[in-house]
Amino acid sequence: MYPGITRGLSADLLATQALSGTGYPVCTSHVVAGDGVVTDVLNVPTDTVAAQLEHLFETRTPTSAKVGIIGATPTVDRVFDHLHSLDGPVVYDLTVSGPSGEDVVEQEGLEAIVERLSEPDLVTIRRTDAALVAGMEIPSLDDAQVAAQRIAQQGAEHVLIRCGKLPTHFYDQEGSPPDYALDLFFDGDDFALFEAPHLDGLQSHHGASSGLLLPLLHHLETGMELEPALQKAKGRVSEALRALQQDEGDNPDATFFETLEEEPTMAEVQE
């Protein structure tokens, strides 16, 4: 349970609304957190999660799914079993640690997750979590490529590592990394790098991943392929973050989600 409106579930719901969609949340864990610290993660009983999913699929018609923290180990199979009946894209935002490095998934749970990594259309992961799942440090973009390959070898068909600012090569670490926010995509054969200017002063905003992944799902629902959908989603969230940075009003987070409603131009996407 995050106290800030732009954290976790709230950010997903606001991003979905900005895209004229309706979010149907399913609670798998109660996360006791705030001010960048996770105090505890209380898993919702597996049967309760299953009941939520059964009710959702009986009473609503979801068209896509974004999966975050799954919770208890037995819940992993129940979640992915239910998602088999979904006629739409699934993005799994694999999260194994909190903002300060706290564990939010036990080792047994991670092993269960790895067994189902082949099922989502895309597995997306923060660089810090990618290092844990791949079992290696990621100090450079070269290392991120190796980590993406390792995650793919564990079953993921498509991997997106949200790298942030990162030196290109291991031997570049002594200098300042390029002033770009990087996302590395691997489709099992080839890499694609999505970059946007790194914007300072946004440390208190926590809706960026929702601003990337919900537009991505939106574009995938239209039948767009993963790589162009990622490119458009990256352009969309970049414009929203730029508007947030430039906003001098009392509610810049509202500006972020309002800007997210706007379809980026091709020039903005390619910028």
CSV table of N, CA and C in Angstrom, one decimal, residues 114-206:
chain,number,residue,atom,x,y,z
A,114,VAL,N,10.2,-18.2,-13.0
A,114,VAL,CA,11.1,-18.6,-14.1
A,114,VAL,C,10.5,-19.7,-15.0
A,115,GLU,N,9.7,-20.6,-14.3
A,115,GLU,CA,9.1,-21.7,-15.1
A,115,GLU,C,8.0,-21.2,-16.0
A,116,ARG,N,7.5,-19.9,-15.8
A,116,ARG,CA,6.4,-19.4,-16.6
A,116,ARG,C,6.8,-18.2,-17.4
A,117,LEU,N,8.1,-17.9,-17.5
A,117,LEU,CA,8.6,-16.7,-18.2
A,117,LEU,C,8.3,-16.7,-19.7
A,118,SER,N,8.1,-17.9,-20.3
A,118,SER,CA,7.8,-18.0,-21.7
A,118,SER,C,6.4,-17.5,-22.1
A,119,GLU,N,5.6,-17.3,-21.1
A,119,GLU,CA,4.1,-17.1,-21.4
A,119,GLU,C,3.8,-15.6,-21.7
A,120,PRO,N,4.3,-14.6,-21.0
A,120,PRO,CA,4.0,-13.3,-21.3
A,120,PRO,C,4.5,-12.9,-22.7
A,121,ASP,N,3.9,-11.9,-23.3
A,121,ASP,CA,4.4,-11.4,-24.6
A,121,ASP,C,5.7,-10.6,-24.4
A,122,LEU,N,5.8,-10.0,-23.2
A,122,LEU,CA,7.1,-9.3,-22.9
A,122,LEU,C,7.3,-9.4,-21.4
A,123,VAL,N,8.6,-9.7,-21.1
A,123,VAL,CA,9.1,-9.6,-19.7
A,123,VAL,C,9.9,-8.3,-19.6
A,124,THR,N,9.4,-7.4,-18.8
A,124,THR,CA,10.2,-6.1,-18.6
A,124,THR,C,10.7,-6.1,-17.1
A,125,ILE,N,11.8,-5.5,-17.0
A,125,ILE,CA,12.5,-5.6,-15.6
A,125,ILE,C,13.4,-4.4,-15.5
A,126,ARG,N,13.5,-3.9,-14.2
A,126,ARG,CA,14.5,-2.8,-13.9
A,126,ARG,C,15.9,-3.4,-13.9
A,127,ARG,N,16.8,-2.5,-14.2
A,127,ARG,CA,18.2,-3.0,-14.2
A,127,ARG,C,18.6,-3.7,-12.9
A,128,THR,N,18.3,-3.1,-11.8
A,128,THR,CA,18.6,-3.7,-10.5
A,128,THR,C,18.1,-5.1,-10.3
A,129,ASP,N,16.8,-5.3,-10.8
A,129,ASP,CA,16.2,-6.6,-10.7
A,129,ASP,C,16.8,-7.6,-11.7
A,130,ALA,N,17.1,-7.0,-12.9
A,130,ALA,CA,17.7,-7.8,-14.0
A,130,ALA,C,19.0,-8.4,-13.5
A,131,ALA,N,19.8,-7.7,-12.7
A,131,ALA,CA,21.0,-8.1,-12.2
A,131,ALA,C,20.8,-9.3,-11.2
A,132,LEU,N,19.7,-9.3,-10.5
A,132,LEU,CA,19.4,-10.4,-9.5
A,132,LEU,C,19.0,-11.6,-10.3
A,133,VAL,N,18.1,-11.4,-11.3
A,133,VAL,CA,17.6,-12.6,-12.0
A,133,VAL,C,18.6,-13.2,-12.9
A,134,ALA,N,19.5,-12.4,-13.5
A,134,ALA,CA,20.6,-12.9,-14.4
A,134,ALA,C,21.8,-13.4,-13.6
A,135,GLY,N,21.9,-13.0,-12.3
A,135,GLY,CA,23.0,-13.4,-11.5
A,135,GLY,C,24.3,-12.8,-11.8
A,136,MET,N,24.3,-11.4,-12.1
A,136,MET,CA,25.5,-10.7,-12.5
A,136,MET,C,25.3,-9.2,-12.3
A,137,GLU,N,26.4,-8.5,-12.2
A,137,GLU,CA,26.3,-7.1,-12.1
A,137,GLU,C,26.1,-6.5,-13.5
A,138,ILE,N,25.5,-5.3,-13.6
A,138,ILE,CA,25.2,-4.7,-14.9
A,138,ILE,C,25.7,-3.2,-14.8
A,139,PRO,N,27.0,-3.0,-14.9
A,139,PRO,CA,27.6,-1.7,-14.9
A,139,PRO,C,27.6,-1.0,-16.2
A,140,SER,N,27.3,-1.7,-17.3
A,140,SER,CA,27.4,-1.1,-18.6
A,140,SER,C,26.3,-1.7,-19.5
A,141,LEU,N,26.1,-1.0,-20.7
A,141,LEU,CA,25.2,-1.5,-21.6
A,141,LEU,C,25.6,-2.9,-22.2
A,142,ASP,N,26.9,-3.0,-22.3
A,142,ASP,CA,27.4,-4.4,-22.8
A,142,ASP,C,26.9,-5.5,-21.8
A,143,ASP,N,27.0,-5.2,-20.5
A,143,ASP,CA,26.6,-6.2,-19.5
A,143,ASP,C,25.1,-6.4,-19.6
A,144,ALA,N,24.3,-5.3,-19.8
A,144,ALA,CA,22.9,-5.4,-19.9
A,144,ALA,C,22.5,-6.3,-21.1
A,145,GLN,N,23.2,-6.3,-22.2
A,145,GLN,CA,23.0,-7.3,-23.3
A,145,GLN,C,23.1,-8.7,-22.8
A,146,VAL,N,24.2,-9.0,-22.1
A,146,VAL,CA,24.4,-10.3,-21.5
A,146,VAL,C,23.3,-10.7,-20.6
A,147,ALA,N,22.9,-9.8,-19.7
A,147,ALA,CA,21.8,-10.1,-18.8
A,147,ALA,C,20.5,-10.4,-19.5
A,148,ALA,N,20.2,-9.6,-20.6
A,148,ALA,CA,19.0,-9.9,-21.3
A,148,ALA,C,19.0,-11.3,-22.0
A,149,GLN,N,20.2,-11.7,-22.5
A,149,GLN,CA,20.4,-13.0,-23.0
A,149,GLN,C,20.2,-14.1,-22.0
A,150,ARG,N,20.7,-13.8,-20.8
A,150,ARG,CA,20.5,-14.8,-19.7
A,150,ARG,C,19.1,-15.0,-19.3
A,151,ILE,N,18.3,-13.9,-19.2
A,151,ILE,CA,16.9,-13.9,-18.9
A,151,ILE,C,16.2,-14.7,-20.0
A,152,ALA,N,16.5,-14.4,-21.2
A,152,ALA,CA,15.9,-15.1,-22.4
A,152,ALA,C,16.2,-16.6,-22.3
A,153,GLN,N,17.4,-17.0,-21.9
A,153,GLN,CA,17.8,-18.4,-21.7
A,153,GLN,C,16.9,-19.1,-20.6
A,154,GLN,N,16.4,-18.3,-19.7
A,154,GLN,CA,15.6,-18.8,-18.7
A,154,GLN,C,14.1,-19.0,-19.1
A,155,GLY,N,13.8,-18.6,-20.3
A,155,GLY,CA,12.5,-18.8,-20.9
A,155,GLY,C,11.8,-17.6,-21.5
A,156,ALA,N,12.2,-16.4,-21.2
A,156,ALA,CA,11.5,-15.2,-21.7
A,156,ALA,C,11.7,-15.1,-23.2
A,157,GLU,N,10.7,-15.0,-24.0
A,157,GLU,CA,10.8,-14.8,-25.4
A,157,GLU,C,11.2,-13.4,-25.8
A,158,HIS,N,10.7,-12.4,-25.1
A,158,HIS,CA,11.1,-11.0,-25.4
A,158,HIS,C,11.4,-10.4,-24.0
A,159,VAL,N,12.5,-9.6,-24.0
A,159,VAL,CA,12.9,-9.0,-22.7
A,159,VAL,C,13.2,-7.5,-22.9
A,160,LEU,N,12.7,-6.7,-22.0
A,160,LEU,CA,13.0,-5.3,-22.0
A,160,LEU,C,13.6,-5.0,-20.6
A,161,ILE,N,14.9,-4.5,-20.7
A,161,ILE,CA,15.6,-4.1,-19.4
A,161,ILE,C,15.5,-2.6,-19.4
A,162,ARG,N,14.9,-2.0,-18.4
A,162,ARG,CA,14.9,-0.5,-18.2
A,162,ARG,C,16.2,-0.1,-17.5
A,163,CYS,N,17.1,0.3,-18.3
A,163,CYS,CA,18.5,0.5,-17.8
A,163,CYS,C,18.7,1.9,-17.2
A,164,GLY,N,18.0,2.9,-17.5
A,164,GLY,CA,18.3,4.2,-17.0
A,164,GLY,C,19.6,4.8,-17.6
A,165,LYS,N,20.3,5.6,-16.9
A,165,LYS,CA,21.6,6.1,-17.4
A,165,LYS,C,22.7,5.0,-17.2
A,166,LEU,N,23.4,4.7,-18.3
A,166,LEU,CA,24.3,3.6,-18.2
A,166,LEU,C,25.5,3.8,-19.2
A,167,PRO,N,26.7,3.6,-18.8
A,167,PRO,CA,27.8,3.7,-19.8
A,167,PRO,C,27.7,2.6,-20.8
A,168,THR,N,28.2,2.9,-22.0
A,168,THR,CA,28.0,1.9,-23.1
A,168,THR,C,28.9,0.7,-22.9
A,169,HIS,N,30.1,0.9,-22.4
A,169,HIS,CA,31.1,-0.2,-22.3
A,169,HIS,C,31.6,-0.2,-20.8
A,170,PHE,N,32.0,-1.4,-20.4
A,170,PHE,CA,32.6,-1.6,-19.1
A,170,PHE,C,33.7,-0.7,-18.8
A,171,TYR,N,34.6,-0.5,-19.8
A,171,TYR,CA,35.8,0.4,-19.6
A,171,TYR,C,35.4,1.9,-19.6
A,172,ASP,N,34.2,2.2,-19.8
A,172,ASP,CA,33.7,3.6,-19.8
A,172,ASP,C,33.3,4.1,-18.4
A,173,GLN,N,33.3,3.2,-17.4
A,173,GLN,CA,32.7,3.5,-16.1
A,173,GLN,C,33.3,4.7,-15.4
A,174,GLU,N,34.6,5.0,-15.6
A,174,GLU,CA,35.2,6.1,-14.9
A,174,GLU,C,34.7,7.4,-15.3
A,175,GLY,N,34.2,7.5,-16.6
A,175,GLY,CA,33.6,8.8,-17.0
A,175,GLY,C,32.1,8.9,-16.7
A,176,SER,N,31.5,10.0,-17.1
A,176,SER,CA,30.1,10.1,-16.9
A,176,SER,C,29.3,9.4,-18.0
A,177,PRO,N,28.2,8.6,-17.6
A,177,PRO,CA,27.5,7.9,-18.6
A,177,PRO,C,26.8,8.9,-19.6
A,178,PRO,N,26.4,8.5,-20.8
A,178,PRO,CA,25.7,9.4,-21.7
A,178,PRO,C,24.4,9.9,-21.0
A,179,ASP,N,24.0,11.1,-21.3
A,179,ASP,CA,22.9,11.7,-20.7
A,179,ASP,C,21.6,11.3,-21.3
A,180,TYR,N,21.4,10.0,-21.3
A,180,TYR,CA,20.2,9.4,-21.9
A,180,TYR,C,19.6,8.3,-21.0
A,181,ALA,N,18.3,8.2,-21.0
A,181,ALA,CA,17.6,7.1,-20.3
A,181,ALA,C,17.4,6.0,-21.3
A,182,LEU,N,18.0,4.8,-21.0
A,182,LEU,CA,18.0,3.7,-22.0
A,182,LEU,C,17.1,2.6,-21.6
A,183,ASP,N,16.4,2.0,-22.6
A,183,ASP,CA,15.7,0.8,-22.5
A,183,ASP,C,16.2,-0.2,-23.6
A,184,LEU,N,16.6,-1.4,-23.1
A,184,LEU,CA,17.2,-2.4,-24.0
A,184,LEU,C,16.2,-3.5,-24.3
A,185,PHE,N,15.9,-3.7,-25.5
A,185,PHE,CA,15.0,-4.8,-25.9
A,185,PHE,C,15.7,-5.9,-26.6
A,186,PHE,N,15.4,-7.2,-26.3
A,186,PHE,CA,16.0,-8.3,-26.9
A,186,PHE,C,14.8,-9.3,-27.3
A,187,ASP,N,14.8,-9.7,-28.5
A,187,ASP,CA,13.8,-10.6,-29.0
A,187,ASP,C,14.2,-12.0,-29.2
A,188,GLY,N,15.3,-12.4,-28.6
A,188,GLY,CA,15.8,-13.7,-28.7
A,188,GLY,C,16.9,-13.8,-29.8
A,189,ASP,N,16.9,-12.9,-30.7
A,189,ASP,CA,17.9,-12.9,-31.8
A,189,ASP,C,18.7,-11.6,-31.8
A,190,ASP,N,17.9,-10.5,-31.8
A,190,ASP,CA,18.5,-9.1,-32.0
A,190,ASP,C,18.2,-8.2,-30.9
A,191,PHE,N,19.0,-7.2,-30.7
A,191,PHE,CA,18.8,-6.1,-29.7
A,191,PHE,C,18.2,-4.9,-30.4
A,192,ALA,N,17.5,-4.1,-29.7
A,192,ALA,CA,17.0,-2.8,-30.1
A,192,ALA,C,17.2,-1.9,-28.9
A,193,LEU,N,17.7,-0.7,-29.1
A,193,LEU,CA,18.0,0.2,-28.0
A,193,LEU,C,17.0,1.4,-28.1
A,194,PHE,N,16.3,1.7,-27.1
A,194,PHE,CA,15.4,2.9,-27.1
A,194,PHE,C,15.9,3.9,-26.1
A,195,GLU,N,16.2,5.1,-26.6
A,195,GLU,CA,16.8,6.1,-25.7
A,195,GLU,C,16.0,7.4,-25.8
A,196,ALA,N,16.1,8.2,-24.7
A,196,ALA,CA,15.5,9.5,-24.6
A,196,ALA,C,16.3,10.3,-23.7
A,197,PRO,N,16.4,11.6,-23.9
A,197,PRO,CA,17.2,12.5,-23.0
A,197,PRO,C,16.8,12.3,-21.6
A,198,HIS,N,17.8,12.1,-20.7
A,198,HIS,CA,17.6,12.0,-19.3
A,198,HIS,C,17.2,13.3,-18.7
A,199,LEU,N,16.1,13.3,-18.0
A,199,LEU,CA,15.6,14.6,-17.4
A,199,LEU,C,15.9,14.6,-15.9
A,200,ASP,N,16.5,15.7,-15.5
A,200,ASP,CA,16.8,15.9,-14.1
A,200,ASP,C,15.6,16.4,-13.3
A,201,GLY,N,15.6,16.3,-12.0
A,201,GLY,CA,14.6,16.8,-11.1
A,201,GLY,C,13.3,16.1,-11.0
A,202,LEU,N,13.3,14.8,-11.4
A,202,LEU,CA,12.1,14.0,-11.4
A,202,LEU,C,12.1,12.9,-10.4
A,203,GLN,N,13.0,13.0,-9.5
A,203,GLN,CA,13.2,11.9,-8.5
A,203,GLN,C,12.0,11.6,-7.7
A,204,SER,N,11.1,12.6,-7.5
A,204,SER,CA,9.9,12.4,-6.6
A,204,SER,C,8.8,11.8,-7.4
A,205,HIS,N,8.9,11.7,-8.7
A,205,HIS,CA,7.8,11.2,-9.6
A,205,HIS,C,8.1,9.7,-9.8
A,206,HIS,N,7.0,8.9,-9.6
A,206,HIS,CA,7.2,7.4,-9.7
A,206,HIS,C,6.2,6.8,-10.7
